[in-house]
Coordinates of C-alpha atoms in Angstrom, one line a residue:
M318 CA -1.5 -11.5 -7.4
Y319 CA -1.3 -10.4 -4.0
L320 CA 2.4 -8.0 -3.2
I321 CA 2.5 -7.5 0.5
T322 CA 5.2 -4.5 2.2
T323 CA 6.2 -4.0 5.3
A324 CA 7.1 0.0 6.7
L325 CA 10.8 0.2 5.8
A326 CA 13.0 -0.1 9.3
Y327 CA 15.1 3.2 9.6
T328 CA 18.7 3.1 9.7
N329 CA 19.1 4.9 13.1
G330 CA 19.2 0.9 15.4
P331 CA 17.7 -2.0 15.5
L332 CA 14.1 -4.0 15.7
H333 CA 12.6 -4.0 19.2
L334 CA 8.9 -6.2 20.0
G335 CA 7.3 -3.8 19.1
H336 CA 8.0 -3.5 15.4
V337 CA 7.6 -7.1 14.6
R338 CA 4.2 -7.3 16.7
S339 CA 2.4 -4.5 14.5
T340 CA 4.1 -5.0 10.3
Y341 CA 6.9 -7.8 10.1
I342 CA 5.0 -11.5 11.4
P343 CA 1.2 -10.1 10.4
A344 CA 2.8 -9.6 6.8
D345 CA 4.6 -13.0 6.9
I346 CA 1.9 -14.4 7.8
L347 CA 0.1 -13.8 4.6
Y348 CA 2.8 -13.8 3.1
K349 CA 3.5 -17.8 3.9
Y350 CA -0.2 -18.4 3.6
L351 CA -1.0 -17.0 0.5
K352 CA 2.0 -19.3 -0.9
L353 CA 1.2 -22.7 1.0
R354 CA -1.8 -22.1 -1.5
G355 CA 0.2 -21.0 -4.1
E356 CA -1.0 -17.7 -5.1
E357 CA 0.3 -15.5 -6.9
V358 CA 2.3 -13.2 -4.1
I359 CA 5.5 -11.1 -3.2
H360 CA 7.0 -9.4 -0.4
V361 CA 8.3 -6.3 -0.3
G362 CA 10.9 -4.8 2.2
G363 CA 13.6 -2.9 3.2
T364 CA 15.4 0.5 4.9
D365 CA 14.6 3.9 4.8
N366 CA 18.8 4.9 4.4
H367 CA 17.3 9.2 4.6
G368 CA 16.4 12.0 6.8
V369 CA 18.1 13.7 10.1
P370 CA 18.1 11.5 11.8
I371 CA 20.9 9.5 10.3
L372 CA 22.6 13.0 9.0
L373 CA 23.0 13.7 13.0
R374 CA 23.8 10.7 14.5
A375 CA 26.3 10.2 11.6
E376 CA 27.7 14.0 12.8
K377 CA 27.6 13.0 16.5
E378 CA 29.4 9.9 15.5
G379 CA 32.5 11.6 14.0
K380 CA 31.0 8.4 10.4
K381 CA 29.8 9.2 7.1
P382 CA 26.0 8.9 6.1
E383 CA 26.9 5.6 4.2
E384 CA 28.4 3.7 7.0
I385 CA 25.7 4.3 9.7
V386 CA 23.0 3.0 6.5
E387 CA 25.4 0.1 6.3
Y388 CA 25.8 -1.1 9.3
Y389 CA 22.0 -0.6 10.5
H390 CA 20.6 -2.5 7.6
K391 CA 22.7 -5.1 8.0
R392 CA 21.2 -5.7 11.3
I393 CA 17.9 -5.4 10.5
K394 CA 18.3 -7.9 8.0
E395 CA 19.8 -10.4 10.6
D396 CA 16.4 -9.7 13.0
L397 CA 14.3 -10.4 10.3
D398 CA 15.4 -13.0 9.5
S399 CA 15.8 -14.7 13.2
L400 CA 12.2 -14.3 12.8
G401 CA 12.1 -16.3 10.3
I402 CA 10.6 -13.4 7.8
E403 CA 11.0 -13.8 3.8
F404 CA 10.7 -11.6 1.5
D405 CA 11.7 -12.6 -2.1
V406 CA 13.4 -8.6 -2.2
F407 CA 15.0 -6.3 0.7
G408 CA 16.6 -3.1 -0.8
K409 CA 17.5 0.3 0.7
T410 CA 16.8 3.2 -0.5
H411 CA 20.7 4.8 -0.8
S412 CA 20.9 3.3 -3.6
E413 CA 21.1 3.5 -7.7
I414 CA 18.1 2.3 -8.7
H415 CA 15.1 4.1 -5.8
I416 CA 17.1 7.3 -5.9
K417 CA 16.3 7.3 -10.1
T418 CA 12.7 5.7 -9.1
A419 CA 12.4 9.3 -7.0
Q420 CA 13.2 11.8 -9.2
E421 CA 11.6 10.0 -12.2
F422 CA 8.7 9.8 -9.6
Y423 CA 8.7 13.9 -8.7
L424 CA 8.8 15.2 -11.9
K425 CA 5.7 13.3 -13.1
L426 CA 4.4 14.9 -10.5
A427 CA 5.4 18.2 -11.8
E428 CA 4.8 18.1 -15.0
N429 CA 1.2 16.8 -13.4
G430 CA 1.4 20.2 -11.9
Y431 CA 1.2 19.1 -8.4
I432 CA 4.6 20.9 -7.4
Y433 CA 4.9 24.6 -6.0
E434 CA 7.4 27.0 -4.7
K435 CA 7.1 28.6 -1.5
E436 CA 8.5 31.1 0.4
I437 CA 8.9 29.7 4.2
E438 CA 10.6 30.5 7.8
Q439 CA 13.0 28.0 9.5
F440 CA 14.8 28.2 12.6
Y441 CA 18.7 29.6 11.8
C442 CA 21.8 29.0 13.6
E443 CA 24.7 32.1 12.9
N444 CA 27.3 29.5 14.2
C445 CA 26.8 26.8 12.1
K446 CA 25.9 29.2 9.4
K447 CA 22.7 26.2 8.2
F448 CA 19.1 26.7 8.1
L449 CA 17.7 24.3 11.1
P450 CA 14.9 21.5 9.9
D451 CA 12.7 19.8 12.8
R452 CA 14.8 18.2 14.6
Y453 CA 17.9 19.8 14.5
V454 CA 16.7 21.6 17.4
E455 CA 15.9 21.1 20.9
G456 CA 14.1 22.7 23.4
L457 CA 12.1 22.6 26.3
C458 CA 7.9 21.5 25.1
P459 CA 5.3 24.1 25.5
Y460 CA 2.8 21.6 27.0
C461 CA 4.9 19.2 29.6
G462 CA 8.1 21.5 30.2
G463 CA 10.1 17.9 29.1
E464 CA 13.3 17.8 26.8
A465 CA 11.0 18.0 22.8
R466 CA 12.8 17.5 19.2
G467 CA 11.6 20.6 16.8
D468 CA 8.7 17.7 16.3
H469 CA 8.4 15.6 19.0
C470 CA 8.2 15.4 22.7
E471 CA 9.1 12.4 24.0
S472 CA 8.4 13.1 27.5
C473 CA 4.6 13.7 27.2
G474 CA 4.0 12.1 23.0
R475 CA 2.6 15.5 21.9
H476 CA 3.6 16.1 18.0
L477 CA 5.7 19.3 17.8
E478 CA 7.0 22.5 15.7
P479 CA 10.1 24.5 15.7
F480 CA 8.9 27.1 16.5
E481 CA 6.4 25.9 19.6
L482 CA 9.6 24.9 22.2
R483 CA 10.7 26.8 24.3
E484 CA 14.7 27.9 24.7
P485 CA 14.7 26.6 21.5
Y486 CA 19.0 25.4 20.4
C487 CA 21.1 23.8 17.7
V488 CA 21.2 20.5 18.0
I489 CA 25.2 19.8 16.6
C490 CA 26.4 22.8 18.6
G491 CA 23.8 23.6 21.4
S492 CA 23.9 27.9 20.5
K493 CA 20.8 29.4 21.4
N494 CA 21.6 32.0 18.9
L495 CA 18.8 31.2 16.1
K496 CA 17.4 33.1 14.1
V497 CA 14.1 33.1 11.7
K498 CA 14.8 33.0 8.3
K499 CA 13.2 32.9 4.9
S500 CA 13.8 30.1 2.8
I501 CA 12.4 28.8 -0.9
H502 CA 10.6 25.7 -0.6
Y503 CA 9.1 22.9 -2.4
F504 CA 5.6 21.9 -1.4
F505 CA 3.1 19.0 -3.0
K506 CA -0.9 19.9 -3.4
L507 CA -2.4 17.2 -1.3
S508 CA -5.3 19.9 -0.8
A509 CA -5.8 19.7 -4.6
L510 CA -7.0 16.0 -4.2
K511 CA -9.3 16.0 -1.6
E512 CA -11.7 14.6 -3.7
E513 CA -9.9 12.1 -5.7
L514 CA -9.0 11.0 -2.0
E515 CA -12.4 10.5 -0.1
N516 CA -13.5 8.7 -3.4
Y517 CA -10.7 5.7 -3.0
I518 CA -10.5 5.5 1.0
K519 CA -14.8 5.4 0.6
N520 CA -14.2 2.4 -2.2
A521 CA -11.6 0.9 -1.1
K522 CA -13.8 -2.6 0.4
E523 CA -10.8 -3.7 1.8
M524 CA -9.6 -1.5 3.9
P525 CA -9.6 -1.4 7.7
E526 CA -12.1 0.5 8.6
H527 CA -10.3 2.1 11.9
V528 CA -7.7 3.1 8.6
K529 CA -10.5 4.2 7.2
N530 CA -12.1 6.7 9.8
L531 CA -9.1 8.3 10.3
A532 CA -8.4 8.8 6.7
L533 CA -11.2 10.3 6.4
N534 CA -10.6 12.8 9.1
W535 CA -8.0 14.1 7.8
I536 CA -8.8 14.4 3.8
K537 CA -11.7 16.9 6.0
E538 CA -8.8 19.4 6.1
L539 CA -6.2 18.7 4.1
H540 CA -2.6 20.8 3.9
D541 CA -0.2 21.7 1.5
W542 CA 2.7 18.8 2.1
D543 CA 6.4 20.4 2.4
I544 CA 8.6 17.7 0.8
S545 CA 11.8 19.4 0.6
R546 CA 14.3 19.9 3.0
D547 CA 17.9 21.8 4.0
I548 CA 19.8 19.1 4.4
P549 CA 23.0 17.7 2.1
W550 CA 22.0 14.1 2.8
G551 CA 19.4 12.3 0.8
V552 CA 17.7 12.2 -2.3
P553 CA 18.5 15.4 -4.8
I554 CA 15.9 17.4 -5.6
P555 CA 16.3 17.6 -9.4
G556 CA 17.5 21.1 -10.6
T557 CA 17.7 22.8 -7.2
D558 CA 20.4 22.7 -3.7
K559 CA 17.5 20.6 -1.8
V560 CA 17.2 16.8 -0.7
M561 CA 13.5 15.5 -1.3
Y562 CA 11.5 14.9 2.5
V563 CA 11.9 11.6 3.6
W564 CA 8.4 10.3 3.6
L565 CA 7.7 11.8 0.0
E566 CA 10.6 9.1 -1.4
A567 CA 10.8 6.6 1.0
P568 CA 7.0 4.9 0.1
I569 CA 8.2 5.3 -3.3
G570 CA 10.5 1.8 -2.2
Y571 CA 7.6 -0.4 -2.6
I572 CA 8.0 0.5 -6.8
S573 CA 11.8 0.6 -6.4
F574 CA 12.7 -2.8 -4.3
T575 CA 9.6 -4.5 -7.1
K576 CA 11.8 -3.2 -9.3
M577 CA 14.7 -4.6 -8.7
L578 CA 13.0 -8.5 -9.3
G579 CA 12.8 -7.2 -12.4
E580 CA 11.2 -5.4 -15.4
E581 CA 8.1 -8.2 -15.2
Y582 CA 7.3 -7.9 -11.7
Y583 CA 7.2 -3.8 -12.4
K584 CA 4.7 -4.5 -14.6
K585 CA 3.1 -6.9 -13.0
Y586 CA 2.7 -5.9 -9.6
W587 CA 2.4 -1.8 -10.1
L588 CA 0.8 -1.9 -13.5
N589 CA -2.2 -4.8 -14.1
K590 CA -5.2 -3.2 -11.9
D591 CA -5.6 -7.1 -11.1
S592 CA -3.4 -6.6 -8.6
K593 CA -4.3 -5.9 -4.7
I594 CA -1.4 -4.4 -3.2
Y595 CA -1.2 -4.9 0.9
H596 CA 0.8 -2.2 2.9
F597 CA 1.8 -3.4 7.1
I598 CA 3.4 -1.0 8.8
G599 CA 2.2 0.4 12.6
K600 CA -0.4 3.2 13.4
D601 CA 2.2 6.0 14.3
I602 CA 2.1 6.0 10.5
T603 CA -2.3 5.5 9.5
V604 CA -2.4 8.2 8.2
H605 CA 0.6 8.5 5.7
H606 CA 0.0 5.5 4.4
A607 CA -3.6 6.2 4.0
V608 CA -3.4 9.7 3.2
F609 CA -0.2 11.5 1.7
W610 CA 1.2 7.8 0.1
P611 CA -2.2 7.8 -2.5
G612 CA -2.4 11.4 -2.7
M613 CA 1.1 11.3 -4.6
L614 CA 0.1 7.7 -6.7
I615 CA -3.5 9.7 -7.4
A616 CA -1.1 12.6 -8.6
H617 CA 1.6 10.1 -10.3
S618 CA -2.0 8.8 -12.3
S619 CA 0.4 5.7 -13.3
Y620 CA 0.0 3.0 -10.5
N621 CA -2.2 0.9 -8.4
L622 CA -3.5 1.9 -5.9
P623 CA -4.0 -0.1 -2.0
S624 CA -6.0 -2.7 -1.9
A625 CA -6.0 -2.6 2.1
V626 CA -3.0 -0.4 4.8
I627 CA -2.9 -3.1 7.6
S628 CA -2.4 -1.2 10.6
G629 CA -0.6 -2.3 14.0
G630 CA -1.4 -1.7 17.1
Y631 CA 1.4 -0.4 19.9
L632 CA 2.6 -2.9 21.9
T633 CA 3.8 -1.2 25.3
L634 CA 6.6 -3.3 27.9
E635 CA 5.4 -4.4 31.0
G636 CA 2.7 -1.7 31.1
K637 CA 5.2 1.2 30.2
K638 CA 5.4 2.8 26.7
M639 CA 8.9 2.0 24.9
S640 CA 11.6 4.0 25.1
T641 CA 15.0 3.6 23.4
S642 CA 16.1 6.5 24.8
K643 CA 15.4 6.0 28.2
G644 CA 16.3 1.6 27.7
W645 CA 12.8 0.5 28.9
V646 CA 13.2 -2.1 24.8
I647 CA 13.4 -5.1 24.4
W648 CA 15.6 -6.2 21.1
I649 CA 15.0 -8.3 19.0
K650 CA 18.8 -9.8 18.8
D651 CA 17.9 -10.1 22.9
F652 CA 14.7 -11.8 22.4
V653 CA 15.8 -14.7 20.1
E654 CA 19.0 -16.0 22.0
K655 CA 17.3 -16.5 24.6
F656 CA 13.4 -17.8 24.0
D657 CA 12.1 -19.0 20.5
S658 CA 11.6 -17.2 17.9
D659 CA 8.3 -19.5 16.6
Y660 CA 7.5 -18.4 21.1
L661 CA 7.5 -14.7 20.2
R662 CA 5.5 -15.2 16.9
Y663 CA 2.9 -17.1 18.6
Y664 CA 2.9 -14.4 21.3
L665 CA 3.0 -11.2 19.5
V666 CA -0.1 -12.5 17.6
M667 CA -2.1 -14.8 20.2
A668 CA -1.9 -11.1 23.2
A669 CA -4.2 -8.4 21.1
P670 CA -5.9 -8.5 18.2
L671 CA -3.4 -6.4 15.0
F672 CA -5.2 -3.3 15.7
K673 CA -5.6 -2.9 19.0
D674 CA -2.6 -1.8 21.5
C675 CA -1.7 -4.1 23.5
D676 CA 1.2 -5.4 26.7
F677 CA 4.4 -7.2 26.1
S678 CA 4.5 -8.8 29.5
L679 CA 7.3 -11.4 30.1
E680 CA 5.4 -13.5 32.8
E681 CA 2.3 -12.7 30.6
F682 CA 4.4 -14.7 27.9
Q683 CA 5.7 -17.3 29.5
K684 CA 1.8 -18.2 30.3
K685 CA 0.4 -17.8 26.8
V686 CA 3.8 -20.6 25.2
N687 CA 3.1 -23.3 28.2
N688 CA -0.6 -23.1 28.6
E689 CA -1.8 -23.1 25.1
L690 CA 1.0 -24.5 23.0
I691 CA 3.1 -27.0 25.8
N692 CA -0.8 -28.0 27.4
I693 CA -3.3 -28.1 24.3
I694 CA -0.7 -28.0 21.3
G695 CA 2.2 -29.7 22.4
N696 CA 0.4 -32.3 23.7
F697 CA -2.6 -33.6 21.7
T698 CA 0.3 -33.6 19.1
H699 CA 3.1 -35.4 20.9
R700 CA 0.0 -38.0 22.1
V701 CA -0.7 -38.8 18.5
L702 CA 2.3 -39.2 17.5
T703 CA 4.6 -41.4 20.4
F704 CA 1.2 -44.1 20.8
T705 CA 0.7 -44.3 17.1
Y706 CA 5.0 -44.7 16.5
R707 CA 4.6 -47.3 19.5
K708 CA 1.6 -49.3 18.1
F709 CA 2.9 -49.1 14.3
K710 CA 5.8 -46.8 14.1
K711 CA 4.0 -45.3 10.9
V712 CA 0.7 -43.5 10.1
P713 CA -2.8 -45.7 9.4
L714 CA -4.1 -45.3 5.8
V715 CA -7.9 -45.7 6.6
E716 CA -11.3 -45.2 4.0
I717 CA -13.6 -43.3 5.7
E718 CA -16.2 -41.4 3.8
E719 CA -17.8 -39.8 6.9
S720 CA -16.7 -38.1 10.0
E721 CA -17.3 -35.6 12.5
I722 CA -13.9 -35.2 13.0
L723 CA -12.9 -35.1 9.3
K724 CA -15.5 -32.3 8.4
L725 CA -14.7 -30.6 11.7
I726 CA -11.0 -30.2 9.8
D727 CA -12.6 -29.1 6.7
E728 CA -14.7 -25.9 8.2
T729 CA -11.2 -25.3 10.2
V730 CA -9.3 -24.7 6.9
E731 CA -12.6 -22.9 5.4
E732 CA -12.8 -20.3 7.9
Y733 CA -9.4 -20.3 8.8
D734 CA -8.5 -18.6 5.0
K735 CA -11.7 -16.8 6.0
L736 CA -10.5 -14.7 8.7
I737 CA -6.8 -14.8 7.1
R738 CA -7.5 -13.0 4.8
E739 CA -9.6 -10.6 6.1
F740 CA -6.2 -9.8 9.0
K741 CA -7.7 -11.8 12.0
F742 CA -4.7 -12.8 12.5
R743 CA -5.6 -13.8 16.3
D744 CA -9.2 -15.7 15.2
A745 CA -7.7 -17.7 13.2
L746 CA -4.9 -18.9 15.2
N747 CA -7.7 -19.6 17.7
K748 CA -9.5 -21.8 15.4
V749 CA -6.4 -24.1 15.3
L750 CA -5.9 -24.2 19.1
H751 CA -9.8 -25.0 19.0
L752 CA -8.3 -27.5 17.2
A753 CA -5.6 -29.2 18.9
I754 CA -8.8 -29.4 22.0
K755 CA -11.1 -30.9 20.2
G756 CA -8.4 -33.1 19.4
N757 CA -7.1 -33.6 22.9
E758 CA -11.2 -34.7 23.7
Y759 CA -12.0 -37.0 20.8
F760 CA -8.6 -38.7 22.0
Q761 CA -9.4 -39.2 25.5
K762 CA -13.2 -39.7 24.3
E763 CA -11.9 -43.3 22.5
E764 CA -9.0 -43.4 24.8
P765 CA -7.2 -45.6 22.2
W766 CA -4.3 -47.9 24.8
N767 CA -8.4 -49.5 25.9
I768 CA -9.5 -50.6 22.0
K769 CA -8.9 -54.6 21.2
D770 CA -10.3 -54.0 17.0
E771 CA -6.7 -53.1 15.6
E772 CA -9.4 -51.7 12.7
K773 CA -10.7 -50.0 15.0
L774 CA -8.1 -48.7 16.6
K775 CA -6.3 -47.3 13.9
E776 CA -9.5 -45.7 12.3
V777 CA -8.8 -43.5 15.8
L778 CA -5.3 -42.7 15.3
Y779 CA -5.9 -42.4 11.3
L780 CA -8.6 -39.4 12.3
S781 CA -5.9 -38.4 14.8
C782 CA -2.8 -37.7 13.1
K783 CA -5.5 -36.0 10.5
L784 CA -5.6 -33.3 12.9
V785 CA -1.9 -33.6 13.9
K786 CA -1.0 -33.2 9.7
A787 CA -4.2 -30.4 9.3
I788 CA -2.6 -28.7 13.4
S789 CA 1.2 -28.3 11.4
Y790 CA -0.5 -27.9 8.4
L791 CA -2.3 -24.2 9.4
L792 CA 0.1 -24.0 12.3
Y793 CA 2.6 -22.9 9.4
P794 CA 2.5 -19.1 8.0
Y795 CA 2.4 -18.5 12.4
M796 CA 5.2 -21.1 13.7
P797 CA 7.3 -21.9 10.8
N798 CA 9.9 -24.1 12.5
K799 CA 8.0 -26.0 15.2
S800 CA 5.1 -26.8 11.9
R801 CA 8.7 -28.2 10.2
E802 CA 9.8 -30.1 13.0
L803 CA 6.0 -32.1 13.3
L804 CA 6.0 -32.2 9.5
N805 CA 9.2 -34.2 10.4
I806 CA 8.2 -36.9 12.7
M807 CA 5.5 -37.5 10.4
N808 CA 7.7 -38.0 7.2
E809 CA 5.3 -35.4 5.9
E810 CA 5.0 -32.7 3.4
L811 CA 3.1 -28.9 4.1
D812 CA 0.4 -29.9 2.7
L813 CA -3.5 -31.1 4.1
E814 CA -2.8 -34.8 2.3
L815 CA -2.2 -38.2 4.9
R816 CA -0.2 -40.1 3.3
G817 CA 1.0 -43.1 5.9
R818 CA 4.8 -42.5 5.3
E819 CA 7.1 -44.0 8.2
L820 CA 7.1 -42.2 11.1
K821 CA 10.2 -41.2 13.1
K822 CA 10.5 -41.3 17.1
P823 CA 8.9 -37.9 17.9
K824 CA 10.5 -36.2 20.6
I825 CA 9.4 -33.3 22.1
V826 CA 8.6 -30.0 20.1
F827 CA 7.0 -28.1 21.9
K828 CA 9.4 -27.0 25.3
K829 CA 7.9 -25.2 28.4
I830 CA 9.9 -22.5 29.8
E831 CA 10.7 -22.3 32.8
D832 CA 10.9 -19.5 36.0
K833 CA 14.4 -19.8 36.2
D834 CA 14.7 -18.2 31.7
I835 CA 12.0 -15.5 32.8
E836 CA 13.6 -14.9 35.4
E837 CA 17.6 -14.8 34.4
F838 CA 16.1 -12.7 31.0
R839 CA 14.8 -9.9 32.9
N840 CA 17.7 -9.7 35.5
K841 CA 19.7 -10.1 32.4
Y842 CA 17.5 -7.7 29.9
L843 CA 15.2 -5.0 31.9
K844 CA 15.1 -4.1 35.8
E845 CA 14.3 -6.3 38.1
G846 CA 10.2 -5.6 39.2
E847 CA 10.1 -1.6 37.6
K848 CA 6.3 -0.9 37.1
V849 CA 4.4 2.1 35.9
E850 CA 5.6 4.6 37.7
E851 CA 3.4 5.9 41.1
I852 CA 2.6 9.1 41.7
D853 CA 1.1 10.7 45.4
I854 CA -3.0 12.4 45.4
S855 CA -0.7 15.7 46.8
Y856 CA 0.7 15.7 42.9
L857 CA -2.8 16.1 42.2
E858 CA -3.9 18.9 44.4
K859 CA -0.9 21.2 42.6
I860 CA -2.6 21.2 39.9
D861 CA -5.8 24.0 39.7
L862 CA -8.0 22.6 36.9
R863 CA -11.3 24.7 36.5
V864 CA -14.2 24.3 33.8
G865 CA -13.9 27.2 30.7
K866 CA -16.2 28.5 28.0
I867 CA -14.1 29.2 24.8
V868 CA -15.5 32.7 24.0
E869 CA -12.9 32.8 21.5
A870 CA -10.7 31.7 18.7
E871 CA -8.6 32.8 15.6
D872 CA -6.6 31.2 13.9
I873 CA -2.3 31.5 14.4
K874 CA -1.5 32.1 10.6
K875 CA 2.0 31.1 11.7
S876 CA 1.1 27.2 13.0
K877 CA 0.2 23.9 11.4
K878 CA -1.3 23.9 14.4
L879 CA -1.9 26.7 16.8
L880 CA -4.4 28.5 17.4
K881 CA -5.4 31.4 19.9
L882 CA -8.3 31.1 22.4
I883 CA -9.7 33.3 24.7
V884 CA -11.5 31.3 27.4
D885 CA -14.0 32.7 29.8
L886 CA -12.9 31.6 33.6
G887 CA -16.3 33.7 35.1
D888 CA -13.8 35.5 36.9
E889 CA -11.3 36.4 34.5
K890 CA -10.8 35.4 31.1
R891 CA -7.6 33.6 29.6
Q892 CA -6.2 32.9 26.7
I893 CA -4.7 30.2 25.7
V894 CA -3.3 29.1 22.9
S895 CA -3.5 25.4 22.2
G896 CA -2.0 21.9 19.1
I897 CA -5.8 21.6 18.2
K898 CA -6.0 22.9 14.6
E899 CA -6.1 20.0 12.4
F900 CA -9.1 18.5 13.9
Y901 CA -11.2 21.7 15.5
K902 CA -12.0 24.9 13.0
P903 CA -12.7 27.7 15.5
E904 CA -16.4 28.0 14.4
E905 CA -17.2 25.0 15.9
L906 CA -14.9 25.8 19.3
I907 CA -17.7 28.6 20.3
G908 CA -19.2 28.2 23.5
K909 CA -18.0 24.6 23.9
K910 CA -16.9 24.1 27.7
V911 CA -13.7 22.6 28.5
I912 CA -11.9 22.2 31.5
V913 CA -9.0 24.1 31.7
V914 CA -4.9 24.0 33.6
C915 CA -5.0 26.6 34.9
N916 CA -2.2 27.2 37.3
L917 CA 1.0 26.7 34.5
K918 CA 3.3 28.6 33.9
P919 CA 3.1 31.1 30.9
A920 CA 4.1 30.7 28.0
K921 CA 4.7 31.8 24.1
L922 CA 4.0 29.8 21.3
C923 CA 5.3 30.7 17.8
G924 CA 4.8 35.2 19.3
V925 CA 1.6 34.5 21.2
L926 CA 1.2 34.0 24.8
S927 CA -0.6 31.1 26.2
E928 CA -2.1 31.4 30.1
G929 CA -2.9 27.8 30.1
M930 CA -3.6 24.4 28.9
I931 CA -7.1 22.6 27.9
L932 CA -6.6 19.4 28.4
A933 CA -7.8 17.0 25.7
A934 CA -7.9 13.3 24.9
E935 CA -5.9 11.9 21.6
D936 CA -5.8 8.1 20.1
E937 CA -5.3 6.8 16.5
S938 CA -8.5 8.9 14.9
G939 CA -7.7 12.0 16.5
V940 CA -8.3 14.6 19.5
S941 CA -11.1 14.4 21.4
L942 CA -11.5 17.7 24.0
L943 CA -12.2 17.1 27.7
T944 CA -15.8 18.8 29.1
V945 CA -18.5 18.3 31.4
D946 CA -21.9 15.7 30.6
R947 CA -23.8 18.7 31.8
D948 CA -24.1 21.8 32.1
I949 CA -21.5 23.6 35.5
K950 CA -20.6 27.8 35.4
E951 CA -17.4 29.0 34.4
G952 CA -15.2 29.1 36.4
S953 CA -15.9 25.7 39.5
K954 CA -13.6 23.9 40.6
V955 CA -12.1 20.0 39.2
R956 CA -11.7 17.7 41.8

């Protein structure tokens, strides 16, 4: 039994290409394949409807949050339907069944001793007379100086805390008259689950390695989790005037939405230990699903834990990071109005392995579709079906005990099955492409147009049609519409059996993408020729980079992310505040040689003066400080 879930889409906007590449298409491929095999499987999905961004949008547009939620819930489902993505249930977190389930879950955590109260400091807007959660505060990023929210900088991508912002202001009224006030919040005792979480991750046999590594890195230093918010929109915490933080209540949607199918499904998939649970998500929420969510389930003590968290990589657009705020994005609705949805499914799988980041290029999309789908799969299937129709009007049935072609089909089906179950969707699809390549080679070598012996001709066409049928079957999870079109011509069903039925007159199933199609789409939705911005070398000459040695390091108590460092630059020592607390202990840093930006304008972070910035690299596994590959004296200039 398999329960497949997809990350709950947030109802403050429609879906773009990045959403479906990392999450919905791979989940749908596995779901369709397991159904094809006759296995017990359900796909549970839906939308995430609570939290600050939706409340903010509603306030700015003069609407109720419910209106925003209803509109985008419908739009998101339409986007997914347009790509042929199937669900057994597609729910909303703003629903009676979810709110009740989330509150019961919370009370169970409290009963088990995992919830406690704590006084915290928050920004308070004197003008609005309200506490300001992170996204209600905006200002300047302390690292790059760009415009930033209280939790994130859009320019440099860093995670932030409201107190780190320079020149913070309230996004509701624009006031900079912000005070720091104390408030009682509720915390989830995540730190108490370190040992259980570590054991779970290490023993999760199907968990992808990159997810395991990231989770284990986070588990080393777990912090308790503030799971309450001072806003009116969300799931009310029983007995309080606060609502649950969306990352506490939203994943519970996987349970509450399953309940929508009935008690039988809820018990089968969440309480029966024989059930396997696969969460398909984007890599930006890997930690939430591989650490926080399993921690909640362990603390609750009743439910199955995920068998695997399948975390898809990021998708850039024409070499640049997608940005909805800057309009550098392709929406699903726009794309499928111009191009076949199955072509998009194919390209997004074949562009790169699921766990890797990749780029969406209109030219590469065209090339891949035309050179692989059209020239290989389309060419082979059309040649075979057209020739067979002309000769016999039906698929000839021949008894063949042994054949290299039949052996190849059996081997491909077996390898394909193994790869899909290992979440290697690109590799499995390449097996289908390889089958078509071999089919073309076989058809060309046998030259059926020159065969005079009718029995021999029937044998060649039978084996060729067996290949077409196998390709159609294996292609279905990836390209359901094109697969059905091929099967319709063959008058066949969705399986591997060949029945020898009357053929319909073949038509071209895989149509070429023309240059004008790409040009028209680009002109309408993307700025012509826009590239990653290039800079002149003079920009680099303005930055004073030097080698520094960390001689002191200490915790900044008021921050979850910041450490105070004293760095020796040879002729002086600088105090630098750095957001690396989650990845380095203070004592680990002493003596490290790092690269320092020395001419950055001083700024106060959490009230502590910072006189520079140390450079670091970041990926899904965490942060790594930039250093030198040999011992070099402090103050040496980096060129």
